[in-house]
């Protein structure tokens, strides 16, 4: 049986030569269908060494920060003006005195700090004392060169506070332990462990919105209203310098 | 003249007590609770000088120590009572001797003082009445008692010898 290849063989050879082209057309079709994702990704990988450097990103971040600072300043000024209208305490950053802790009783029968700055520096009774993280206590008494701070954990400490997330008011009472107790004023305060406690925005004694601590446990069975245990943010045992926020 | 000098030295040693309360070193404490320096001073003085001298010294010391703290509990009831009890104990015919005896007397005295502090706090703070036997007060009483009793044999023995010298 002499003769050339059969018709089927010829067709097969022809298809074998053409299949890379079919493959290419199919691939391009897929790229077209995916709106050029393959191309775009390839381009991004190739362009990566030529992307805008960190310097440009920093410029943008700085610009955003500046914008936020300006916004904050404007809001703060607005807030001060409104608080003045309502005769509430101001929250300005002016009038802060740094003072060293010269003696401390943070455990035991009394919870207090003795500061190395007094009335000469403008500190007066009732001023708020801040540590890193939040409010530590309130000035109890002053001498010309020293001031005594009643810590929030002390027995007679009672300040008005506010739970930001639940928008619920309460009284923070020192129990002599490291964690003060928060007595709520309403039956259903809608708070949960982890909520942030700060000074009351309606306070006429302390500056508003100073962070104090985080709710640790809640006792819903307490009468007449629920109570909570608060873990303070500022650790009084390990602070050597504090900031006193002058009220006047 | 010698007597005046002795009294002056006793008063000076008493004035060191508030200072020691301020500068009490952190390492001389059990979980932040320092020994009671007032008791360490008052015990040898009352044992040496008698009940009324003990009461007056307790009163003066309590006023000085109360001026250092923010409020209740006060040192006054405990130091006056201990000054009287220790004064009576010192007036016995057989004098109290031996370091361990001082440690034991200081232990009982500090524990009694701690109970009086705890009673004051419980009566003053209505919230604390809910948990009369709360862990922090027991912890404070025990830590202060142990620290004071451990130091008393050293300091009070030395102070007693010092007061004897001052009075003679």
Tab-separated table of C-alpha atoms in Angstrom:
chain	number	residue	atom	x	y	z
A	1	UNK	CA	0.000	0.000	0.000
A	2	UNK	CA	1.965	3.035	-1.333
A	3	UNK	CA	0.705	6.591	-1.128
A	4	UNK	CA	0.797	9.775	1.012
A	5	UNK	CA	-0.608	10.247	4.470
A	6	UNK	CA	-4.305	9.887	4.949
A	7	UNK	CA	-6.731	12.779	5.261
A	8	UNK	CA	-7.110	12.328	9.005
A	9	UNK	CA	-3.379	12.469	9.530
A	10	UNK	CA	-3.110	15.682	7.520
A	11	UNK	CA	-5.919	17.276	9.530
A	12	UNK	CA	-4.185	16.306	12.753
A	13	UNK	CA	-0.853	17.812	11.643
A	14	UNK	CA	-2.632	21.014	10.645
A	15	UNK	CA	-4.303	21.293	14.025
A	16	UNK	CA	-0.990	20.594	15.810
A	17	UNK	CA	0.567	23.575	14.034
A	18	UNK	CA	-2.356	25.836	14.877
A	19	UNK	CA	-2.979	24.998	18.545
A	20	UNK	CA	-0.514	27.585	19.964
A	21	UNK	CA	-2.475	30.232	18.125
A	22	UNK	CA	-5.732	28.922	19.555
A	23	UNK	CA	-4.153	29.014	22.990
A	24	UNK	CA	-2.984	32.623	22.488
A	25	UNK	CA	-6.392	33.729	21.277
A	26	UNK	CA	-8.032	31.970	24.225
A	27	UNK	CA	-5.656	33.661	26.677
A	28	UNK	CA	-6.301	37.081	25.180
A	29	UNK	CA	-9.993	36.354	25.343
A	30	UNK	CA	-9.677	35.592	29.069
A	31	UNK	CA	-7.718	38.781	29.622
A	32	UNK	CA	-10.340	40.725	27.775
A	33	UNK	CA	-13.065	39.054	29.809
A	34	UNK	CA	-11.269	39.899	33.094
A	35	UNK	CA	-10.847	43.530	32.036
A	36	UNK	CA	-7.093	43.218	31.623
A	37	UNK	CA	-6.297	42.053	35.142
A	38	UNK	CA	-3.304	40.052	34.009
A	39	UNK	CA	-1.865	43.014	32.162
A	40	UNK	CA	-2.500	45.382	35.048
A	41	UNK	CA	-0.873	43.010	37.562
A	42	UNK	CA	2.105	42.470	35.304
A	43	UNK	CA	2.435	46.212	34.855
A	44	UNK	CA	2.249	46.779	38.617
A	45	UNK	CA	4.989	44.218	39.271
A	46	UNK	CA	7.218	45.727	36.611
A	47	UNK	CA	6.546	49.286	37.802
A	48	UNK	CA	7.171	48.507	41.499
A	49	UNK	CA	10.800	49.705	41.525
A	50	UNK	CA	9.659	53.003	40.077
A	51	UNK	CA	6.793	53.669	42.479
A	52	UNK	CA	6.722	57.028	44.358
A	53	UNK	CA	9.255	56.766	47.213
A	54	UNK	CA	8.552	57.002	51.006
A	55	UNK	CA	9.418	60.696	50.924
A	56	UNK	CA	6.304	61.430	48.917
A	57	UNK	CA	4.197	59.250	51.252
A	58	UNK	CA	5.574	61.175	54.241
A	59	UNK	CA	4.619	64.465	52.578
A	60	UNK	CA	1.073	63.237	52.177
A	61	UNK	CA	0.958	61.911	55.770
A	62	UNK	CA	2.357	65.201	57.100
A	63	UNK	CA	-0.243	67.112	55.165
A	64	UNK	CA	-2.994	64.874	56.608
A	65	UNK	CA	-1.576	65.329	60.130
A	66	UNK	CA	-1.452	69.069	59.683
A	67	UNK	CA	-5.011	69.081	58.460
A	68	UNK	CA	-6.086	67.019	61.479
A	69	UNK	CA	-4.191	69.325	63.861
A	70	UNK	CA	-5.879	72.356	62.411
A	71	UNK	CA	-9.252	70.637	62.646
A	72	UNK	CA	-8.527	69.619	66.276
A	73	UNK	CA	-7.494	73.157	67.183
A	74	UNK	CA	-10.632	74.595	65.632
A	75	UNK	CA	-12.803	72.017	67.408
A	76	UNK	CA	-11.033	72.650	70.708
A	77	UNK	CA	-11.534	76.402	70.404
A	78	UNK	CA	-15.167	75.804	69.579
A	79	UNK	CA	-15.468	73.423	72.545
A	80	UNK	CA	-13.858	75.963	74.922
A	81	UNK	CA	-16.243	78.658	73.765
A	82	UNK	CA	-19.279	76.432	74.252
A	83	UNK	CA	-18.078	75.207	77.658
A	84	UNK	CA	-17.542	78.801	78.746
A	85	UNK	CA	-21.104	79.562	77.727
A	86	UNK	CA	-22.304	76.617	79.859
A	87	UNK	CA	-20.031	77.627	82.795
A	88	UNK	CA	-18.325	74.205	82.723
A	89	UNK	CA	-14.690	73.360	83.456
A	90	UNK	CA	-12.254	74.004	80.616
A	91	UNK	CA	-10.093	71.316	79.093
A	92	UNK	CA	-7.324	73.517	77.730
A	93	UNK	CA	-3.773	72.209	77.681
A	94	UNK	CA	-2.524	75.475	79.188
A	95	UNK	CA	-1.727	75.619	82.890
A	96	UNK	CA	-0.096	72.231	83.343
A	97	UNK	CA	2.601	71.914	86.013
A	98	UNK	CA	4.991	68.966	86.068
A	99	UNK	CA	5.764	67.796	89.590
A	100	UNK	CA	7.991	65.045	90.992
A	101	UNK	CA	6.548	62.431	93.342
A	102	UNK	CA	8.591	62.753	96.543
A	103	UNK	CA	6.680	60.241	98.658
A	104	UNK	CA	3.927	57.753	98.039
A	105	UNK	CA	1.481	55.579	99.895
A	106	UNK	CA	-0.143	53.700	97.072
A	107	UNK	CA	-1.047	50.683	99.181
A	108	UNK	CA	-2.193	50.200	102.746
A	109	UNK	CA	-4.561	52.362	104.758
A	110	UNK	CA	-3.965	55.566	102.818
A	111	UNK	CA	-3.563	56.024	99.065
A	112	UNK	CA	-1.794	59.305	98.465
A	113	UNK	CA	1.153	60.942	96.725
A	114	UNK	CA	3.301	63.810	97.954
A	115	UNK	CA	4.439	66.118	95.148
A	116	UNK	CA	7.467	68.376	95.073
A	117	UNK	CA	5.552	71.437	93.774
A	118	UNK	CA	3.076	73.537	95.706
A	119	UNK	CA	1.144	76.780	95.813
A	120	UNK	CA	4.189	78.755	94.619
A	121	UNK	CA	3.842	76.921	91.284
A	122	UNK	CA	0.148	77.749	91.181
A	123	UNK	CA	-1.187	74.384	92.375
A	124	UNK	CA	-4.370	74.633	94.411
A	125	UNK	CA	-6.763	72.257	96.195
A	126	UNK	CA	-9.012	70.355	93.779
A	127	UNK	CA	-6.633	70.407	90.791
A	128	UNK	CA	-6.558	67.247	88.676
A	129	UNK	CA	-3.373	65.164	88.764
A	130	UNK	CA	-2.497	63.240	85.622
A	131	UNK	CA	-0.093	60.389	85.043
A	132	UNK	CA	0.808	58.691	81.781
A	133	UNK	CA	-2.479	57.321	80.555
A	134	UNK	CA	-4.979	59.295	82.555
A	135	UNK	CA	-6.243	60.783	85.794
A	136	UNK	CA	-4.462	59.699	88.999
A	137	UNK	CA	-6.179	61.746	91.653
A	138	UNK	CA	-7.066	65.167	92.961
A	139	UNK	CA	-4.997	67.636	95.000
A	140	UNK	CA	-6.080	67.303	98.639
A	141	UNK	CA	-3.885	69.924	100.324
A	142	UNK	CA	-1.017	72.230	99.390
A	143	UNK	CA	1.912	73.886	101.113
A	144	UNK	CA	4.138	76.488	99.406
A	145	UNK	CA	6.461	73.818	97.994
A	146	UNK	CA	4.529	70.535	98.244
A	147	UNK	CA	1.096	69.183	97.383
A	148	UNK	CA	-0.707	66.093	98.616
A	149	UNK	CA	-2.739	64.040	96.164
A	150	UNK	CA	-5.696	61.884	97.085
A	151	UNK	CA	-5.498	58.957	94.667
A	152	UNK	CA	-8.651	57.674	92.978
A	153	UNK	CA	-8.201	54.433	94.924
A	154	UNK	CA	-8.339	56.180	98.346
A	155	UNK	CA	-11.321	55.638	100.663
A	156	UNK	CA	-12.877	59.078	100.539
A	157	UNK	CA	-12.287	59.614	96.809
A	158	UNK	CA	-15.517	60.253	94.918
A	159	UNK	CA	-15.629	61.761	91.442
A	160	UNK	CA	-18.239	62.016	88.740
A	161	UNK	CA	-17.385	59.894	85.698
A	162	UNK	CA	-18.865	58.956	82.376
A	163	UNK	CA	-18.679	55.782	80.304
A	164	UNK	CA	-18.044	56.994	76.757
A	165	UNK	CA	-19.430	54.012	74.775
A	166	UNK	CA	-22.644	53.683	76.807
A	167	UNK	CA	-23.028	57.435	77.461
A	168	UNK	CA	-23.772	56.564	81.069
A	169	UNK	CA	-22.935	58.640	84.153
A	170	UNK	CA	-21.703	57.287	87.482
A	171	UNK	CA	-19.683	57.990	90.625
A	172	UNK	CA	-16.214	56.477	90.953
A	173	UNK	CA	-15.658	55.537	94.597
A	174	UNK	CA	-12.253	54.610	96.039
A	175	UNK	CA	-12.389	51.386	98.053
A	176	UNK	CA	-8.825	51.256	99.375
A	177	UNK	CA	-7.977	48.577	96.829
A	178	UNK	CA	-6.134	49.047	93.534
A	179	UNK	CA	-9.450	49.051	91.635
A	180	UNK	CA	-12.088	51.642	92.487
A	181	UNK	CA	-15.796	50.917	92.239
A	182	UNK	CA	-18.067	52.659	89.753
A	183	UNK	CA	-21.582	53.230	91.090
A	184	UNK	CA	-24.027	53.840	88.259
A	185	UNK	CA	-26.924	56.223	88.614
A	186	UNK	CA	-29.407	54.305	86.488
A	187	UNK	CA	-30.775	50.744	86.675
A	188	UNK	CA	-29.653	49.755	83.188
A	189	UNK	CA	-26.414	51.549	82.335
A	190	UNK	CA	-25.834	49.420	79.170
A	191	UNK	CA	-22.118	49.059	79.839
A	192	UNK	CA	-19.883	46.077	79.181
A	193	UNK	CA	-16.401	45.022	80.302
A	194	UNK	CA	-13.782	46.897	78.307
A	195	UNK	CA	-15.691	50.186	78.087
A	196	UNK	CA	-13.608	53.307	78.708
A	197	UNK	CA	-14.325	55.460	81.780
A	198	UNK	CA	-13.456	59.169	81.692
A	199	UNK	CA	-14.209	62.277	83.726
A	200	UNK	CA	-17.688	63.576	83.182
A	201	UNK	CA	-18.108	66.154	80.386
A	202	UNK	CA	-20.645	67.882	82.622
A	203	UNK	CA	-18.201	68.207	85.525
A	204	UNK	CA	-17.819	71.608	87.129
A	205	UNK	CA	-14.970	70.377	89.371
A	206	UNK	CA	-12.601	68.365	87.170
A	207	UNK	CA	-11.560	68.946	83.547
A	208	UNK	CA	-13.811	66.955	81.189
A	209	UNK	CA	-13.017	63.807	79.208
A	210	UNK	CA	-9.812	62.823	80.994
A	211	UNK	CA	-9.357	59.062	80.584
A	212	UNK	CA	-9.489	57.180	83.892
A	213	UNK	CA	-9.722	53.451	83.306
A	214	UNK	CA	-11.477	50.509	81.771
A	215	UNK	CA	-14.454	48.599	83.159
A	216	UNK	CA	-13.307	45.183	84.318
A	217	UNK	CA	-16.339	43.505	85.871
A	218	UNK	CA	-19.973	44.495	86.300
A	219	UNK	CA	-22.248	43.562	89.195
A	220	UNK	CA	-25.807	43.825	87.906
A	221	UNK	CA	-27.245	42.444	91.166
A	222	UNK	CA	-26.103	45.445	93.225
A	223	UNK	CA	-28.770	47.696	94.714
A	224	UNK	CA	-30.038	50.357	94.134
A	225	UNK	CA	-28.119	50.426	90.822
A	226	UNK	CA	-25.450	48.228	89.195
A	227	UNK	CA	-21.799	48.703	90.106
A	228	UNK	CA	-18.591	47.978	88.192
A	229	UNK	CA	-14.937	47.469	89.034
A	230	UNK	CA	-12.611	49.782	87.137
A	231	UNK	CA	-9.013	49.049	86.214
A	232	UNK	CA	-7.147	52.366	86.243
A	233	UNK	CA	-4.978	53.256	83.258
A	234	UNK	CA	-2.340	55.309	85.093
A	235	UNK	CA	-0.288	53.150	87.496
A	236	UNK	CA	0.353	55.140	90.688
A	237	UNK	CA	2.949	52.654	92.011
A	238	UNK	CA	5.534	53.363	89.347
A	239	UNK	CA	5.167	57.056	88.505
A	240	UNK	CA	7.952	59.460	89.418
A	241	UNK	CA	6.596	62.556	87.660
A	242	UNK	CA	3.013	63.699	87.321
A	243	UNK	CA	1.245	66.606	85.675
A	244	UNK	CA	-1.050	68.865	87.638
A	245	UNK	CA	-3.774	70.561	85.642
A	246	UNK	CA	-4.352	73.954	87.201
A	247	UNK	CA	-8.040	74.795	87.418
A	248	UNK	CA	-7.660	78.582	87.417
B	1	UNK	CA	20.865	70.463	132.278
B	2	UNK	CA	21.555	66.783	131.637
B	3	UNK	CA	17.835	65.998	131.961
B	4	UNK	CA	16.942	68.745	129.492
B	5	UNK	CA	19.468	67.398	127.041
B	6	UNK	CA	17.954	63.925	127.441
B	7	UNK	CA	14.415	65.198	126.794
B	8	UNK	CA	15.671	67.123	123.764
B	9	UNK	CA	17.274	63.956	122.368
B	10	UNK	CA	14.060	61.955	122.936
B	11	UNK	CA	11.998	64.619	121.121
B	12	UNK	CA	14.525	64.715	118.268
B	13	UNK	CA	14.327	60.927	117.902
B	14	UNK	CA	10.520	61.217	117.858
B	15	UNK	CA	10.671	63.834	115.104
B	16	UNK	CA	12.572	61.381	112.938
B	17	UNK	CA	9.490	59.102	112.891
B	18	UNK	CA	7.418	61.239	110.446
B	19	UNK	CA	10.519	61.663	108.310
B	20	UNK	CA	11.053	57.889	108.243
B	21	UNK	CA	7.407	57.455	107.276
B	22	UNK	CA	8.061	59.687	104.251
B	23	UNK	CA	11.330	58.121	103.144
B	24	UNK	CA	10.554	54.502	104.054
B	25	UNK	CA	12.569	52.517	101.506
B	26	UNK	CA	10.730	50.415	98.958
B	27	UNK	CA	12.777	47.306	99.736
B	28	UNK	CA	11.710	47.463	103.402
B	29	UNK	CA	8.119	46.612	102.581
B	30	UNK	CA	5.879	43.647	101.855
B	31	UNK	CA	4.043	44.306	98.577
B	32	UNK	CA	4.251	48.048	99.100
B	33	UNK	CA	3.313	48.130	102.790
B	34	UNK	CA	6.019	49.565	105.047
B	35	UNK	CA	6.509	48.857	108.780
B	36	UNK	CA	4.808	51.088	111.316
B	37	UNK	CA	7.621	53.438	112.371
B	38	UNK	CA	5.404	55.041	115.013
B	39	UNK	CA	4.944	51.731	116.816
B	40	UNK	CA	8.659	50.953	116.582
B	41	UNK	CA	9.400	54.228	118.389
B	42	UNK	CA	6.512	54.236	120.861
B	43	UNK	CA	7.008	50.691	122.189
B	44	UNK	CA	10.457	51.204	123.794
B	45	UNK	CA	9.531	54.683	125.044
B	46	UNK	CA	6.327	53.501	126.744
B	47	UNK	CA	8.086	50.426	128.213
B	48	UNK	CA	10.788	52.682	129.605
B	49	UNK	CA	8.805	55.759	130.719
B	50	UNK	CA	5.509	54.323	131.972
B	51	UNK	CA	1.807	54.552	131.027
B	52	UNK	CA	1.202	58.320	131.184
B	53	UNK	CA	4.403	59.210	129.361
B	54	UNK	CA	3.402	56.557	126.854
B	55	UNK	CA	-0.057	58.095	126.408
B	56	UNK	CA	1.363	61.604	125.911
B	57	UNK	CA	4.016	60.337	123.490
B	58	UNK	CA	1.352	58.338	121.634
B	59	UNK	CA	-0.832	61.435	121.390
B	60	UNK	CA	2.007	63.641	120.082
B	61	UNK	CA	3.178	60.987	117.633
B	62	UNK	CA	-0.371	60.397	116.374
B	63	UNK	CA	-0.871	64.118	115.740
B	64	UNK	CA	2.416	64.275	113.819
B	65	UNK	CA	1.632	61.161	111.767
B	66	UNK	CA	-1.964	62.221	111.084
B	67	UNK	CA	-0.632	65.448	109.595
B	68	UNK	CA	1.104	63.352	106.916
B	69	UNK	CA	-1.955	61.473	105.734
B	70	UNK	CA	-5.038	62.561	103.816
B	71	UNK	CA	-7.579	61.640	106.460
B	72	UNK	CA	-9.098	58.640	108.147
B	73	UNK	CA	-8.068	56.249	109.590
B	74	UNK	CA	-6.390	58.219	112.390
B	75	UNK	CA	-3.366	57.057	114.384
B	76	UNK	CA	-4.759	58.644	117.541
B	77	UNK	CA	-6.829	55.809	119.111
B	78	UNK	CA	-4.306	53.080	118.426
B	79	UNK	CA	-1.142	54.926	119.506
B	80	UNK	CA	-2.707	56.334	122.693
B	81	UNK	CA	-4.058	52.903	123.654
B	82	UNK	CA	-0.775	51.157	122.863
B	83	UNK	CA	1.197	53.830	124.755
B	84	UNK	CA	-0.911	53.103	127.850
B	85	UNK	CA	-0.799	49.289	127.535
B	86	UNK	CA	2.946	49.174	126.905
B	87	UNK	CA	3.529	51.683	129.709
B	88	UNK	CA	1.679	49.369	132.122
B	89	UNK	CA	3.650	46.411	130.816
B	90	UNK	CA	6.939	48.261	131.392
B	91	UNK	CA	5.990	49.228	134.963
B	92	UNK	CA	6.044	45.575	136.059
B	93	UNK	CA	8.669	44.491	138.576
B	94	UNK	CA	10.302	42.131	136.070
B	95	UNK	CA	11.592	44.222	133.157
B	96	UNK	CA	10.997	42.957	129.633
B	97	UNK	CA	14.232	41.838	128.074
B	98	UNK	CA	15.319	39.953	124.988
B	99	UNK	CA	14.995	40.833	121.330
B	100	UNK	CA	12.387	38.180	120.584
B	101	UNK	CA	10.124	39.522	123.349
B	102	UNK	CA	10.228	42.945	121.688
B	103	UNK	CA	9.360	41.325	118.372
B	104	UNK	CA	6.401	39.529	119.935
B	105	UNK	CA	5.090	42.630	121.734
B	106	UNK	CA	5.438	44.655	118.508
B	107	UNK	CA	3.593	41.929	116.611
B	108	UNK	CA	0.615	41.999	118.994
B	109	UNK	CA	0.627	45.820	119.140
B	110	UNK	CA	0.728	46.279	115.350
B	111	UNK	CA	-2.012	43.727	114.894
B	112	UNK	CA	-4.195	45.580	117.441
B	113	UNK	CA	-3.384	48.883	115.733
B	114	UNK	CA	-4.325	47.371	112.349
B	115	UNK	CA	-7.653	46.171	113.757
B	116	UNK	CA	-8.390	49.681	115.072
B	117	UNK	CA	-7.545	51.174	111.643
B	118	UNK	CA	-9.782	48.633	109.938
B	119	UNK	CA	-12.638	49.387	112.355
B	120	UNK	CA	-12.325	53.108	111.642
B	121	UNK	CA	-12.373	52.542	107.883
B	122	UNK	CA	-15.341	50.189	108.135
B	123	UNK	CA	-17.332	52.639	110.257
B	124	UNK	CA	-16.377	55.613	108.092
B	125	UNK	CA	-17.005	54.081	104.709
B	126	UNK	CA	-20.445	52.591	104.418
B	127	UNK	CA	-19.488	50.824	101.158
B	128	UNK	CA	-16.798	48.856	102.982
B	129	UNK	CA	-19.314	47.464	105.487
B	130	UNK	CA	-20.711	45.291	102.702
B	131	UNK	CA	-17.439	43.404	102.744
B	132	UNK	CA	-16.311	43.699	106.372
B	133	UNK	CA	-13.696	41.000	106.064
B	134	UNK	CA	-12.263	42.185	102.763
B	135	UNK	CA	-9.025	40.810	101.417
B	136	UNK	CA	-7.159	44.113	101.145
B	137	UNK	CA	-7.593	45.008	104.838
B	138	UNK	CA	-6.422	41.562	105.989
B	139	UNK	CA	-3.501	41.851	103.583
B	140	UNK	CA	-2.598	45.316	104.923
B	141	UNK	CA	-2.850	44.275	108.587
B	142	UNK	CA	-0.749	41.134	108.083
B	143	UNK	CA	1.915	42.816	105.940
B	144	UNK	CA	2.339	45.709	108.393
B	145	UNK	CA	2.374	43.355	111.401
B	146	UNK	CA	5.005	41.052	109.916
B	147	UNK	CA	7.265	43.908	108.787
B	148	UNK	CA	7.062	45.713	112.146
B	149	UNK	CA	7.631	42.519	114.160
B	150	UNK	CA	10.665	41.633	112.044
B	151	UNK	CA	12.331	45.014	112.511
B	152	UNK	CA	11.325	45.584	116.157
B	153	UNK	CA	14.020	43.330	117.714
B	154	UNK	CA	16.736	45.425	116.050
B	155	UNK	CA	15.407	48.972	116.263
B	156	UNK	CA	13.408	48.840	119.495
B	157	UNK	CA	16.226	47.195	121.471
B	158	UNK	CA	18.561	49.933	120.342
B	159	UNK	CA	15.985	52.664	121.050
B	160	UNK	CA	15.304	51.271	124.549
B	161	UNK	CA	19.007	51.490	125.374
B	162	UNK	CA	19.031	55.042	123.948
B	163	UNK	CA	16.007	56.110	126.049
B	164	UNK	CA	17.556	54.573	129.185
B	165	UNK	CA	20.689	56.632	128.570
B	166	UNK	CA	18.629	59.779	127.947
B	167	UNK	CA	16.588	59.332	131.149
B	168	UNK	CA	19.640	58.667	133.292
